[in-house]
Amino acid sequence: QVSVSGSSFASNKFDVIIIGGGTAGLVLANRLTAATGKKQLRVGVIDAGHFNTSGDPLIDIPYMPNIFLNDPTASAIGNPAYDWNFVSVPQKQLNGQTIAYPRGRVLGGSSALNFMAWHRGAREEYDAWGTALGNTGWSFNSILPYFERAENWTAPTTKLVPDADFGTLDDLAAVNGEGGPIQVRYNTVVFDPETKFTQACETLGFPLNNNPDGGNPVYLPEWGIDGSVDIATGRRSYAAPAYYNAAVRARRNLVVLQGAIVNRIVFDKSTVGSKAGAKASGIEYSVNGQRFTLPVGNAEVIVSAGTIKSPQILELSGIGNATLLKEFKIPVVVNAPNVGENLQDHTLTLTDFTTKTGVFTLDELRNNQTYLEEQRNLYATTGQGAFTWTVRTSGPWPLQTFIGPEEYAQMRAQLDQTIANMTVTPLQKAQYDVLRTLADGGKTGFVSTIVLPRGGAASTPADGESYVSLGAFHLHEFTRGTIHINSTDPSAAPLIDPRFLSIPWDLGVQVNSGKFLRTLAATSPASDVIDQPVTPPASVQSDADWTDFVRSTVDSISHPIGTVPMASQKLGGVVSPRLQVYGTRNLRVVDASVIPLTVGASIQQTVYAIAERAADMILQDLN
Ligand SMILES: Cc1cc2nc3c(=O)[nH]c(=O)nc-3n(C[C@H](O)[C@H](O)[C@H](O)COP(=O)(O)OP(=O)(O)OC[C@H]3O[C@@H](n4cnc5c(N)ncnc54)[C@H](O)[C@@H]3O)c2cc1C
């Protein structure tokens, strides 16, 4: 059932109520309504956004819909009809700049807005969730079947490196899935800089990785990374059309309410503090300013509103730090001090270089009308070509590959001292022990590089010029940020304070990785295509220059996680390994906010896998 009103939705009796029909929320909606257990579950989903079932060019066209549509303003990101448009509080350690946090406000959530990079972290990163953070049963091996369940993987048909051996695809194929809802493929267009930078990795003495999806993603992958794009249509593949397709929309046991904001979860007062846990008894939501309450009855409630909104909904409902809740006169249901704490992200430094004359890049779409028309026509008729491009040349590097032993030792000593002088929570302590061990081991990626065969990432591209933009994202920051309510008004954005680079180690990693981008660009054969650095200019050389540049330009790559951490209660976890909110009896959180310690990869694949696994757990528990 698709079209329901706020009042008719409130008259339903559900077995499961999902708050947020985003990336994770729609996976749950699909799997829970498909399953035939003892009884068929009735599921209700509430989302603030909408879904155009016949498609939407702003979401569907993978690369630069504005150029394709010849409309400079055509973008889902930054557009309030698609994007919550969150912004951080001013960051004093970053010269007062704010950080933009786009988040999908449509069915499919942020999977409708993201850059479609599709990859996984390292085995040891997922294993740490179980071994160090008290999440029994969570490991790379236990999540691997769920990575596979979410995807329908198409093997690469183009080589990034001309002498790549196609025989090695067997290993990669063995850990990728067939028949899942998300269509995943590799670009069919290859630009020269993508090949040259991949080869530069070999020149530096590091092997190309022929199976980054098997638990060891370090260095650049031979085939590049894949992207969540449907190879048959050339359209983005994301949670809404994939998990909420026509067949799912026709299910009578699934009701989705669109355009509704959940204000809070109401609890049965008599159950608060009880041994069995507090019982969610109602969901209060608004549609066009009109309030409704959906009685929960015996249903299970699942919050899937994402890293920014899930902690806000919990706090408004009385689950959070009791001191903060009392400040806002919110009755305390569960004192959970880590709600809204533990914010982690991947920080990003971007640089631009001009290319040598004759190097062919995506900038041709701006500079060459004939190429643009040809590609527009190709995409419109076949769903192929430059408008399907997604990031392909990307991979994580251990710190020791670009920080010398002496500097590394100094940075580590300073890090130990910083931590010794901080008040760290038990959760942080456990995380910091993991991160220091992984960093010192020298086998886990701590910085990912990305190669964009086009300009405009760090500066405004000049007409007629062609560029390569290189980015470095810091995968394992020690800094922890926060997201908390600043008002009891559910429509007010929470205060987002990522505190990027507050810990000197994080600044050091980001500075060194920026410098490493220059090294990569100067390494043969990448140096064959690169002309001059533009941003930062060649005059930026010293550590002090780089520090200034990094501080004034550092950004988020939009991978915030961790604000409702899954961890043991002893460590201060908010949800259990079965994703149940401690101290409650019928409430779970399933989305990126539960990831307790981030992984060294873009995170959508991990979010899909967590939700796939959560669906299995919920079915086991309810049947
Ligand atoms: C610009 C951008 C680029 C990214 N690029 C990549 C990439 O290339 N590769 C990658 O792996 N990851 C990428 N990511 C990250 C990835 O997309 C997200 O981590 C993931 O989609 C988060 O899923 P989620 O289920 O936690 O939240 P979301 O998908 O954001 O879902 C939350 C849902 O809850 C709804 N909601 C929230 N609050 C309420 C409320 N009060 N009432 C009703 N509904 C509510 C929202 O409307 C939304 O639909 C990117 C993200 C962004 C924003």
XYZ file of C-alpha atoms and ligand atoms in Angstrom:
676
model
C 0.000 0.000 0.000
C 1.565 3.241 -1.099
C -0.639 6.234 -0.622
C -1.885 6.641 2.934
C -2.837 9.693 4.975
C -1.442 10.573 8.384
C -4.718 9.680 10.081
C -5.386 6.389 8.275
C -1.807 5.272 9.023
C -2.469 5.823 12.740
C -5.406 3.419 12.622
C -3.189 0.474 11.598
C -2.113 -2.383 13.808
C 1.449 -3.361 12.999
C 3.878 -6.033 14.146
C 6.867 -3.852 13.276
C 7.060 -0.058 12.959
C 10.091 1.392 11.205
C 11.007 5.032 11.757
C 12.874 6.142 8.624
C 12.531 4.529 5.186
C 16.148 5.170 4.245
C 18.984 2.836 3.343
C 18.567 0.519 6.326
C 14.842 1.124 6.850
C 13.799 -0.115 3.410
C 15.972 -3.237 3.670
C 14.058 -4.108 6.842
C 10.687 -3.231 5.319
C 11.366 -5.531 2.398
C 12.802 -8.512 4.243
C 10.327 -8.459 7.132
C 7.292 -8.360 4.843
C 8.636 -11.043 2.496
C 9.301 -13.569 5.184
C 6.854 -16.305 5.876
C 7.391 -17.317 9.477
C 4.694 -18.555 11.824
C 2.686 -15.550 10.771
C 3.099 -12.872 8.154
C 4.338 -9.659 9.728
C 2.504 -6.379 9.173
C 5.024 -3.573 8.825
C 4.555 0.203 8.857
C 7.248 2.640 7.719
C 7.266 6.381 8.367
C 9.553 8.666 6.378
C 9.807 12.404 5.972
C 10.529 12.094 2.259
C 8.860 11.021 -0.958
C 9.524 8.552 -3.774
C 8.833 9.070 -7.432
C 8.246 5.495 -8.550
C 8.687 6.346 -12.215
C 12.198 7.645 -11.616
C 13.846 10.967 -10.924
C 16.746 12.279 -13.035
C 18.245 14.193 -10.097
C 18.710 10.908 -8.254
C 19.039 8.418 -11.085
C 21.737 9.953 -13.307
C 24.997 8.888 -11.672
C 27.299 11.640 -12.900
C 26.514 15.357 -13.085
C 22.763 15.431 -13.754
C 23.123 19.219 -14.003
C 25.328 18.937 -17.093
C 23.152 16.215 -18.600
C 20.009 18.286 -18.039
C 21.753 21.529 -19.012
C 20.528 23.107 -15.790
C 23.297 24.328 -13.454
C 20.955 24.198 -10.445
C 19.808 20.579 -10.987
C 21.042 18.706 -7.935
C 19.470 16.577 -5.234
C 22.241 17.493 -2.783
C 21.455 20.872 -1.252
C 17.872 20.768 -2.520
C 15.429 20.816 0.425
C 13.005 18.533 -1.415
C 15.670 15.787 -1.224
C 18.170 16.791 1.436
C 17.885 17.608 5.145
C 20.770 20.038 4.559
C 22.340 19.722 8.006
C 25.286 21.939 8.905
C 27.669 21.564 11.827
C 28.254 24.158 14.503
C 31.226 26.438 13.669
C 34.465 24.519 14.215
C 36.842 26.726 16.162
C 39.817 24.445 15.456
C 39.065 24.897 11.726
C 39.151 28.691 11.743
C 35.427 28.824 12.446
C 34.283 27.030 9.298
C 31.178 24.844 9.356
C 30.862 21.376 7.820
C 27.921 20.551 5.562
C 26.102 17.287 6.265
C 23.829 16.412 3.349
C 21.403 13.582 4.281
C 18.691 12.074 2.139
C 15.157 13.203 2.904
C 13.534 10.876 0.390
C 12.624 7.209 0.474
C 15.956 5.447 0.233
C 17.512 8.153 2.432
C 21.167 8.919 1.844
C 21.500 6.058 -0.646
C 19.617 8.371 -3.018
C 22.193 11.144 -2.623
C 25.479 9.339 -2.192
C 28.373 9.015 -4.612
C 27.673 5.302 -5.171
C 31.140 4.027 -4.211
C 30.575 0.420 -3.150
C 33.220 -1.189 -1.009
C 33.956 -2.939 2.266
C 36.358 -2.445 5.099
C 39.062 -4.767 6.372
C 38.489 -8.049 8.168
C 40.188 -6.807 11.344
C 37.953 -3.726 11.506
C 34.740 -5.768 11.638
C 36.354 -8.370 13.900
C 37.126 -5.615 16.449
C 33.390 -4.925 16.853
C 33.102 -8.408 18.319
C 36.404 -9.021 20.051
C 37.111 -5.581 21.544
C 33.722 -3.910 21.826
C 31.703 -6.753 23.266
C 29.485 -7.471 20.276
C 29.464 -11.233 20.385
C 28.800 -12.714 16.969
C 29.976 -9.721 14.918
C 32.990 -10.298 12.692
C 33.959 -10.050 9.040
C 32.978 -13.663 8.490
C 29.584 -13.224 10.079
C 28.747 -10.110 8.040
C 30.116 -11.427 4.707
C 26.955 -13.371 3.719
C 24.952 -10.178 4.249
C 27.267 -8.105 2.025
C 26.560 -10.719 -0.617
C 22.822 -10.885 0.036
C 22.407 -7.164 -0.626
C 24.076 -7.112 -4.043
C 23.839 -8.340 -7.569
C 27.449 -8.013 -8.655
C 28.527 -7.729 -12.259
C 32.187 -8.488 -12.905
C 34.321 -5.775 -14.523
C 34.511 -5.837 -18.284
C 37.157 -3.140 -18.635
C 40.684 -3.160 -17.260
C 42.192 -0.296 -15.287
C 45.646 -1.640 -15.966
C 46.251 -2.873 -19.511
C 48.164 -5.997 -18.464
C 45.701 -6.980 -15.725
C 45.091 -10.705 -15.681
C 41.366 -11.415 -15.966
C 41.921 -14.863 -14.463
C 42.212 -13.325 -10.988
C 38.550 -12.301 -11.087
C 37.648 -15.668 -9.591
C 38.714 -14.611 -6.083
C 36.718 -11.424 -6.313
C 33.658 -13.204 -7.694
C 33.794 -15.697 -4.822
C 33.075 -12.982 -2.230
C 30.487 -11.025 -4.198
C 26.779 -11.725 -4.373
C 24.357 -12.652 -7.112
C 20.673 -11.878 -7.233
C 20.554 -9.266 -4.454
C 18.513 -6.075 -4.846
C 21.378 -3.556 -5.262
C 22.880 -3.609 -8.733
C 26.636 -3.236 -8.581
C 29.047 -2.859 -11.467
C 32.353 -1.302 -12.520
C 32.539 1.703 -14.835
C 32.671 0.799 -18.484
C 34.436 4.103 -19.308
C 38.087 4.385 -18.253
C 40.003 7.653 -18.264
C 43.736 7.768 -18.692
C 44.526 9.248 -15.237
C 42.684 6.321 -13.595
C 45.022 3.865 -15.297
C 48.144 5.945 -14.674
C 47.528 6.435 -10.959
C 46.820 2.736 -10.508
C 50.129 1.958 -12.181
C 51.882 4.566 -9.985
C 50.908 2.445 -6.981
C 53.001 -0.354 -8.473
C 55.875 2.025 -9.205
C 55.929 2.929 -5.508
C 56.441 -0.754 -4.798
C 52.963 -1.681 -3.609
C 51.118 -4.582 -5.189
C 47.780 -3.993 -6.858
C 44.985 -5.673 -4.984
C 43.036 -8.255 -6.968
C 40.453 -8.926 -4.263
C 39.700 -5.854 -2.129
C 36.322 -7.333 -1.090
C 37.724 -10.400 0.677
C 38.755 -8.672 3.905
C 42.006 -7.054 2.825
C 41.334 -3.909 0.807
C 44.778 -2.224 1.063
C 46.414 -0.381 -1.838
C 44.730 0.292 -5.138
C 42.559 -2.450 -6.586
C 43.558 -3.849 -9.947
C 39.998 -3.548 -11.230
C 39.156 -0.401 -9.342
C 36.174 -0.286 -7.023
C 32.608 -0.895 -8.071
C 29.594 1.372 -7.828
C 25.894 0.968 -7.058
C 24.654 1.592 -10.588
C 22.430 -0.642 -12.681
C 24.515 -1.628 -15.696
C 21.385 -2.369 -17.715
C 19.830 1.077 -17.345
C 22.734 3.296 -16.282
C 20.679 4.493 -13.317
C 21.712 4.710 -9.668
C 20.718 1.579 -7.794
C 19.595 2.547 -4.312
C 17.358 1.414 -1.493
C 14.026 2.763 -2.810
C 13.794 1.222 -6.290
C 15.808 -1.834 -5.193
C 14.088 -2.806 -1.928
C 10.758 -1.023 -2.456
C 10.086 -2.023 -6.029
C 6.647 -2.525 -7.574
C 6.267 -6.072 -6.221
C 7.121 -4.934 -2.683
C 4.841 -1.915 -2.951
C 1.989 -4.272 -3.811
C 2.373 -6.249 -0.556
C -0.698 -5.790 1.588
C 1.296 -6.261 4.781
C 3.504 -3.198 4.142
C 2.254 0.363 4.637
C 4.582 3.301 3.990
C 3.675 6.776 5.146
C 5.589 9.458 3.241
C 6.043 13.137 4.130
C 5.705 12.534 7.880
C 8.142 13.575 10.597
C 8.451 11.369 13.654
C 8.597 13.591 16.709
C 9.173 11.030 19.410
C 8.469 7.594 20.761
C 6.113 7.512 23.741
C 6.780 4.982 26.527
C 4.413 3.287 28.924
C 5.395 5.039 32.179
C 4.596 2.013 34.312
C 7.320 0.024 32.522
C 10.137 2.552 32.830
C 12.927 1.114 34.966
C 11.298 -2.328 35.037
C 13.383 -5.469 34.738
C 11.853 -6.309 31.355
C 12.676 -2.831 30.129
C 10.647 0.211 29.130
C 7.918 -0.476 26.590
C 7.388 1.824 23.612
C 3.651 2.418 23.454
C 3.148 5.093 20.798
C 4.812 6.867 17.893
C 4.054 10.548 17.662
C 4.441 12.029 14.180
C 3.390 15.090 12.217
C 2.128 15.492 8.686
C 1.986 19.086 7.457
C 2.043 20.290 11.056
C -0.830 18.036 12.154
C 0.029 15.597 14.952
C -0.925 11.939 15.138
C -0.092 9.094 17.497
C 0.217 5.550 16.255
C -0.425 3.069 19.076
C 2.429 0.549 19.215
C 0.468 -2.285 20.809
C 2.702 -5.338 20.827
C 4.806 -4.158 17.924
C 8.553 -3.937 17.707
C 9.757 -0.385 16.998
C 12.877 0.141 14.894
C 14.582 3.498 14.568
C 16.371 3.769 11.202
C 16.601 7.537 10.902
C 20.375 7.643 10.352
C 23.393 8.866 12.306
C 22.099 12.425 12.670
C 18.392 11.912 13.351
C 18.359 8.639 15.299
C 20.075 10.106 18.388
C 17.777 13.137 18.179
C 14.653 10.946 18.155
C 15.999 8.893 21.080
C 16.774 11.991 23.142
C 13.386 13.548 22.442
C 11.881 10.252 23.602
C 13.788 10.200 26.901
C 16.706 7.939 25.977
C 20.013 9.710 26.420
C 22.215 11.366 28.958
C 19.936 12.039 31.963
C 21.639 15.367 32.716
C 21.004 16.646 29.197
C 17.417 15.353 29.172
C 16.650 17.066 32.469
C 17.967 20.340 31.047
C 15.214 20.091 28.429
C 12.646 18.787 30.953
C 12.340 15.505 29.060
C 11.339 12.645 31.413
C 14.177 10.111 31.511
C 13.233 6.682 30.173
C 16.753 5.260 29.947
C 19.894 7.032 31.094
C 22.185 6.249 28.140
C 25.089 8.703 28.198
C 26.548 7.557 24.874
C 23.496 8.547 22.811
C 24.784 11.288 20.509
C 28.395 10.771 21.589
C 30.993 8.708 19.720
C 30.447 10.519 16.384
C 33.112 9.389 13.901
C 33.505 10.312 10.268
C 36.006 10.147 7.443
C 37.669 13.531 7.048
C 38.690 14.616 3.590
C 41.343 16.781 1.987
C 40.899 17.533 -1.710
C 43.471 18.849 -4.149
C 43.346 19.812 -7.847
C 45.991 19.530 -10.546
C 45.861 20.610 -14.176
C 46.634 17.902 -16.697
C 49.094 17.960 -19.555
C 47.764 18.916 -22.969
C 45.778 16.184 -24.651
C 44.885 14.196 -21.505
C 41.268 13.117 -21.831
C 39.144 13.549 -18.690
C 35.522 14.056 -17.720
C 36.219 17.778 -18.139
C 35.532 17.166 -21.836
C 31.855 17.283 -20.854
C 32.414 20.956 -19.943
C 34.915 21.858 -22.629
C 33.935 19.917 -25.707
C 30.407 20.384 -27.037
C 30.722 17.508 -29.512
C 31.720 15.064 -26.763
C 28.919 16.337 -24.522
C 26.278 15.810 -27.216
C 27.675 12.402 -28.058
C 27.650 11.308 -24.394
C 24.207 12.792 -23.749
C 22.853 10.856 -26.671
C 24.678 7.687 -25.626
C 23.273 7.891 -22.090
C 19.742 8.743 -23.248
C 19.640 5.847 -25.695
C 21.700 3.128 -23.985
C 22.336 4.158 -20.353
C 26.080 3.970 -21.037
C 29.000 6.362 -21.177
C 30.465 9.224 -19.160
C 27.202 10.055 -17.357
C 27.423 6.682 -15.588
C 30.893 7.388 -14.152
C 31.488 6.718 -10.449
C 34.716 6.777 -8.419
C 36.819 3.798 -9.404
C 40.426 4.526 -8.462
C 40.420 4.418 -4.702
C 41.992 2.327 -1.989
C 43.306 2.516 1.563
C 46.977 2.815 2.537
C 48.606 1.904 5.860
C 50.227 4.969 7.434
C 53.724 3.536 7.207
C 53.562 3.576 3.416
C 53.873 7.354 3.441
C 55.036 8.359 6.933
C 58.671 7.569 7.687
C 59.554 5.558 10.819
C 60.929 8.497 12.812
C 57.991 10.779 12.168
C 55.593 7.917 12.824
C 57.269 7.206 16.179
C 57.006 10.879 17.132
C 53.357 11.072 16.142
C 52.574 7.915 18.099
C 54.338 9.156 21.224
C 52.381 12.403 21.000
C 49.161 10.437 20.513
C 49.800 8.375 23.645
C 50.388 11.545 25.563
C 47.243 13.201 24.225
C 45.172 10.194 25.213
C 46.801 10.020 28.644
C 45.742 13.630 29.238
C 42.163 13.111 28.081
C 39.195 11.831 30.031
C 38.285 8.831 27.937
C 35.146 6.739 28.313
C 35.456 2.940 28.539
C 34.162 2.730 24.952
C 36.789 5.189 23.738
C 39.527 3.367 25.608
C 38.605 0.079 23.962
C 38.459 1.772 20.552
C 41.777 3.564 21.025
C 43.486 0.297 21.972
C 42.188 -1.273 18.748
C 43.191 1.677 16.586
C 46.705 1.954 18.006
C 47.284 -1.758 17.463
C 45.975 -1.620 13.900
C 47.985 1.515 13.084
C 51.205 0.032 14.446
C 50.595 -3.260 12.654
C 51.072 -1.423 9.353
C 48.691 -3.709 7.475
C 45.400 -1.839 7.850
C 44.459 1.126 5.686
C 44.291 4.412 7.594
C 44.062 6.783 4.629
C 42.170 6.239 1.405
C 43.133 8.053 -1.779
C 40.684 8.862 -4.539
C 41.457 9.889 -8.092
C 38.827 11.957 -9.894
C 39.550 12.384 -13.590
C 38.036 15.852 -13.581
C 38.384 19.269 -11.969
C 36.261 21.171 -9.581
C 36.757 19.168 -6.409
C 38.969 21.721 -4.646
C 38.593 24.796 -6.856
C 36.400 26.207 -9.607
C 37.588 24.723 -12.903
C 38.575 27.173 -15.626
C 36.915 26.944 -19.049
C 38.982 24.930 -21.477
C 41.218 23.442 -18.767
C 41.381 19.793 -17.861
C 42.153 18.543 -14.360
C 42.699 15.644 -12.040
C 41.393 16.032 -8.486
C 43.001 13.876 -5.821
C 41.511 13.314 -2.405
C 42.773 11.722 0.788
C 40.357 10.628 3.444
C 41.398 9.842 6.949
C 39.682 6.576 7.805
C 40.218 6.225 11.545
C 40.064 9.508 13.383
C 40.713 9.511 17.133
C 38.646 12.665 17.564
C 35.098 11.958 18.703
C 32.286 14.376 17.911
C 28.747 14.753 19.203
C 25.185 15.181 17.954
C 22.648 16.354 20.537
C 19.327 18.105 20.713
C 19.352 21.825 21.279
C 15.595 22.149 21.594
C 12.537 20.005 22.209
C 11.217 20.999 18.795
C 11.487 17.842 16.613
C 11.657 19.939 13.460
C 14.780 21.755 14.708
C 18.086 20.331 13.522
C 20.258 18.843 16.265
C 23.637 20.395 17.120
C 26.295 18.573 15.107
C 29.824 19.029 16.382
C 32.316 16.738 14.596
C 35.304 18.511 16.223
C 37.434 17.479 13.207
C 41.193 17.431 13.788
C 40.850 18.267 17.493
C 43.431 15.609 18.282
C 46.894 16.485 16.881
C 47.344 12.931 15.550
C 44.346 13.433 13.242
C 45.780 16.684 11.934
C 49.146 14.965 11.407
C 47.554 12.115 9.446
C 45.579 14.511 7.293
C 48.625 16.721 6.608
C 50.813 13.751 5.710
C 48.151 12.302 3.463
C 47.787 15.633 1.637
C 51.520 15.614 1.021
C 51.287 11.989 -0.143
C 48.861 13.049 -2.894
C 51.675 15.196 -4.326
C 54.003 12.186 -4.174
C 51.476 10.064 -6.046
C 51.011 12.767 -8.672
C 54.797 12.948 -9.179
C 55.186 9.176 -9.534
C 55.483 7.667 -12.989
C 53.306 7.129 -14.945
C 50.821 9.408 -13.075
C 53.354 12.169 -13.701
C 52.780 11.695 -17.466
C 49.287 13.156 -17.134
C 49.783 15.746 -14.376
C 50.891 19.282 -15.179
C 50.684 21.657 -12.169
C 49.142 21.684 -8.713
C 46.360 24.280 -8.615
C 44.861 23.818 -5.158
C 46.841 24.007 -3.045
C 49.298 25.871 -5.266
C 52.883 24.654 -5.676
C 53.981 27.275 -3.111
C 52.353 25.152 -0.374
C 55.326 22.994 0.615
C 56.200 23.088 4.297
C 54.317 21.259 7.031
C 53.123 24.630 8.299
C 51.690 25.492 4.851
C 49.980 22.132 4.609
C 48.609 22.483 8.126
C 47.018 25.809 7.194
C 45.617 24.346 3.986
C 44.200 21.280 5.699
C 42.646 23.272 8.524
C 40.920 25.677 6.199
C 39.650 23.086 3.712
C 39.059 19.819 5.591
C 35.619 18.419 4.948
C 33.448 15.419 5.682
C 33.094 12.739 3.018
C 29.602 12.173 4.446
C 30.241 8.929 6.340
C 29.145 9.858 9.883
C 28.537 6.871 12.156
C 28.475 5.801 15.778
C 26.006 8.055 17.606
C 23.963 5.108 18.900
C 26.828 2.669 19.366
C 26.455 -1.099 19.428
C 28.697 -2.283 22.273
C 28.514 -4.165 25.534
C 26.712 -2.418 28.362
C 29.937 -2.497 30.353
C 31.569 -0.303 27.718
C 28.571 2.032 27.565
C 26.918 0.657 24.441
C 23.435 1.954 23.642
C 22.317 -1.051 21.608
C 23.122 -4.710 22.112
C 24.628 -7.028 19.484
C 21.025 -7.795 18.535
C 20.541 -4.047 18.045
C 18.077 -3.762 20.957
C 18.234 -0.545 22.976
C 19.421 -1.500 26.456
C 16.777 -0.800 29.089
C 13.871 -1.209 26.659
C 11.872 -4.260 25.598
C 10.585 -3.477 22.096
C 12.953 -0.914 20.607
C 15.888 -1.369 18.227
C 18.080 0.919 16.196
C 19.253 -0.255 12.785
C 21.227 2.198 10.644
C 24.709 3.737 10.365
C 24.433 5.158 13.891
C 25.003 1.726 15.465
C 28.410 1.199 13.819
C 30.585 1.397 16.922
C 33.991 1.904 15.291
C 34.242 3.014 11.718
C 35.673 0.943 8.902
C 38.221 1.890 6.269
C 35.785 2.109 3.387
C 32.770 4.082 2.240
C 30.041 2.801 4.462
C 26.870 2.156 2.476
C 27.666 -1.504 1.840
C 28.210 -1.969 5.573
C 24.866 -0.274 6.338
C 23.001 -2.511 3.887
C 24.683 -5.585 5.403
C 23.855 -4.562 8.988
C 20.220 -4.084 7.998
C 20.117 -7.417 6.141
C 21.482 -9.115 9.241
C 19.151 -7.218 11.557
C 16.196 -8.454 9.496
C 17.274 -12.041 10.161
C 17.657 -11.326 13.886
C 14.251 -9.669 14.125
C 12.583 -12.531 12.282
C 14.225 -15.030 14.621
C 13.126 -13.031 17.664
C 9.545 -12.400 16.519
C 8.837 -15.869 15.223
C 26.454 13.127 -0.166
C 26.743 11.740 0.324
C 27.685 10.965 -0.333
C 27.976 9.672 0.119
N 28.770 8.873 -0.642
C 28.886 7.560 -0.333
C 29.534 6.670 -1.219
O 29.960 7.021 -2.320
N 29.649 5.363 -0.835
C 29.173 4.928 0.360
O 29.371 3.750 0.674
N 28.533 5.748 1.210
C 28.341 7.047 0.869
N 27.617 7.866 1.678
C 27.124 7.342 2.965
C 25.901 6.429 2.875
O 25.053 6.802 1.826
C 25.162 6.496 4.212
O 26.046 6.158 5.237
C 23.962 5.555 4.308
O 23.128 5.722 3.198
C 23.216 5.823 5.614
O 22.103 4.984 5.724
P 21.129 5.084 6.991
O 20.114 4.029 6.808
O 21.932 5.103 8.214
O 20.461 6.531 6.902
P 19.649 7.212 5.716
O 19.807 6.443 4.459
O 20.037 8.636 5.682
O 18.130 7.053 6.148
C 17.500 7.781 7.155
C 16.045 7.975 6.752
O 15.320 8.408 7.875
C 14.429 9.449 7.502
N 14.202 10.261 8.699
C 15.123 10.831 9.488
N 14.533 11.443 10.525
C 13.211 11.258 10.390
C 12.079 11.660 11.152
N 12.204 12.348 12.286
N 10.858 11.315 10.701
C 10.711 10.597 9.566
N 11.753 10.195 8.802
C 12.978 10.520 9.222
C 15.178 10.169 6.382
O 14.300 10.921 5.578
C 15.859 9.023 5.668
O 15.054 8.505 4.636
C 27.321 9.175 1.272
C 26.369 9.951 1.942
C 26.049 11.214 1.450
C 24.981 12.021 2.140
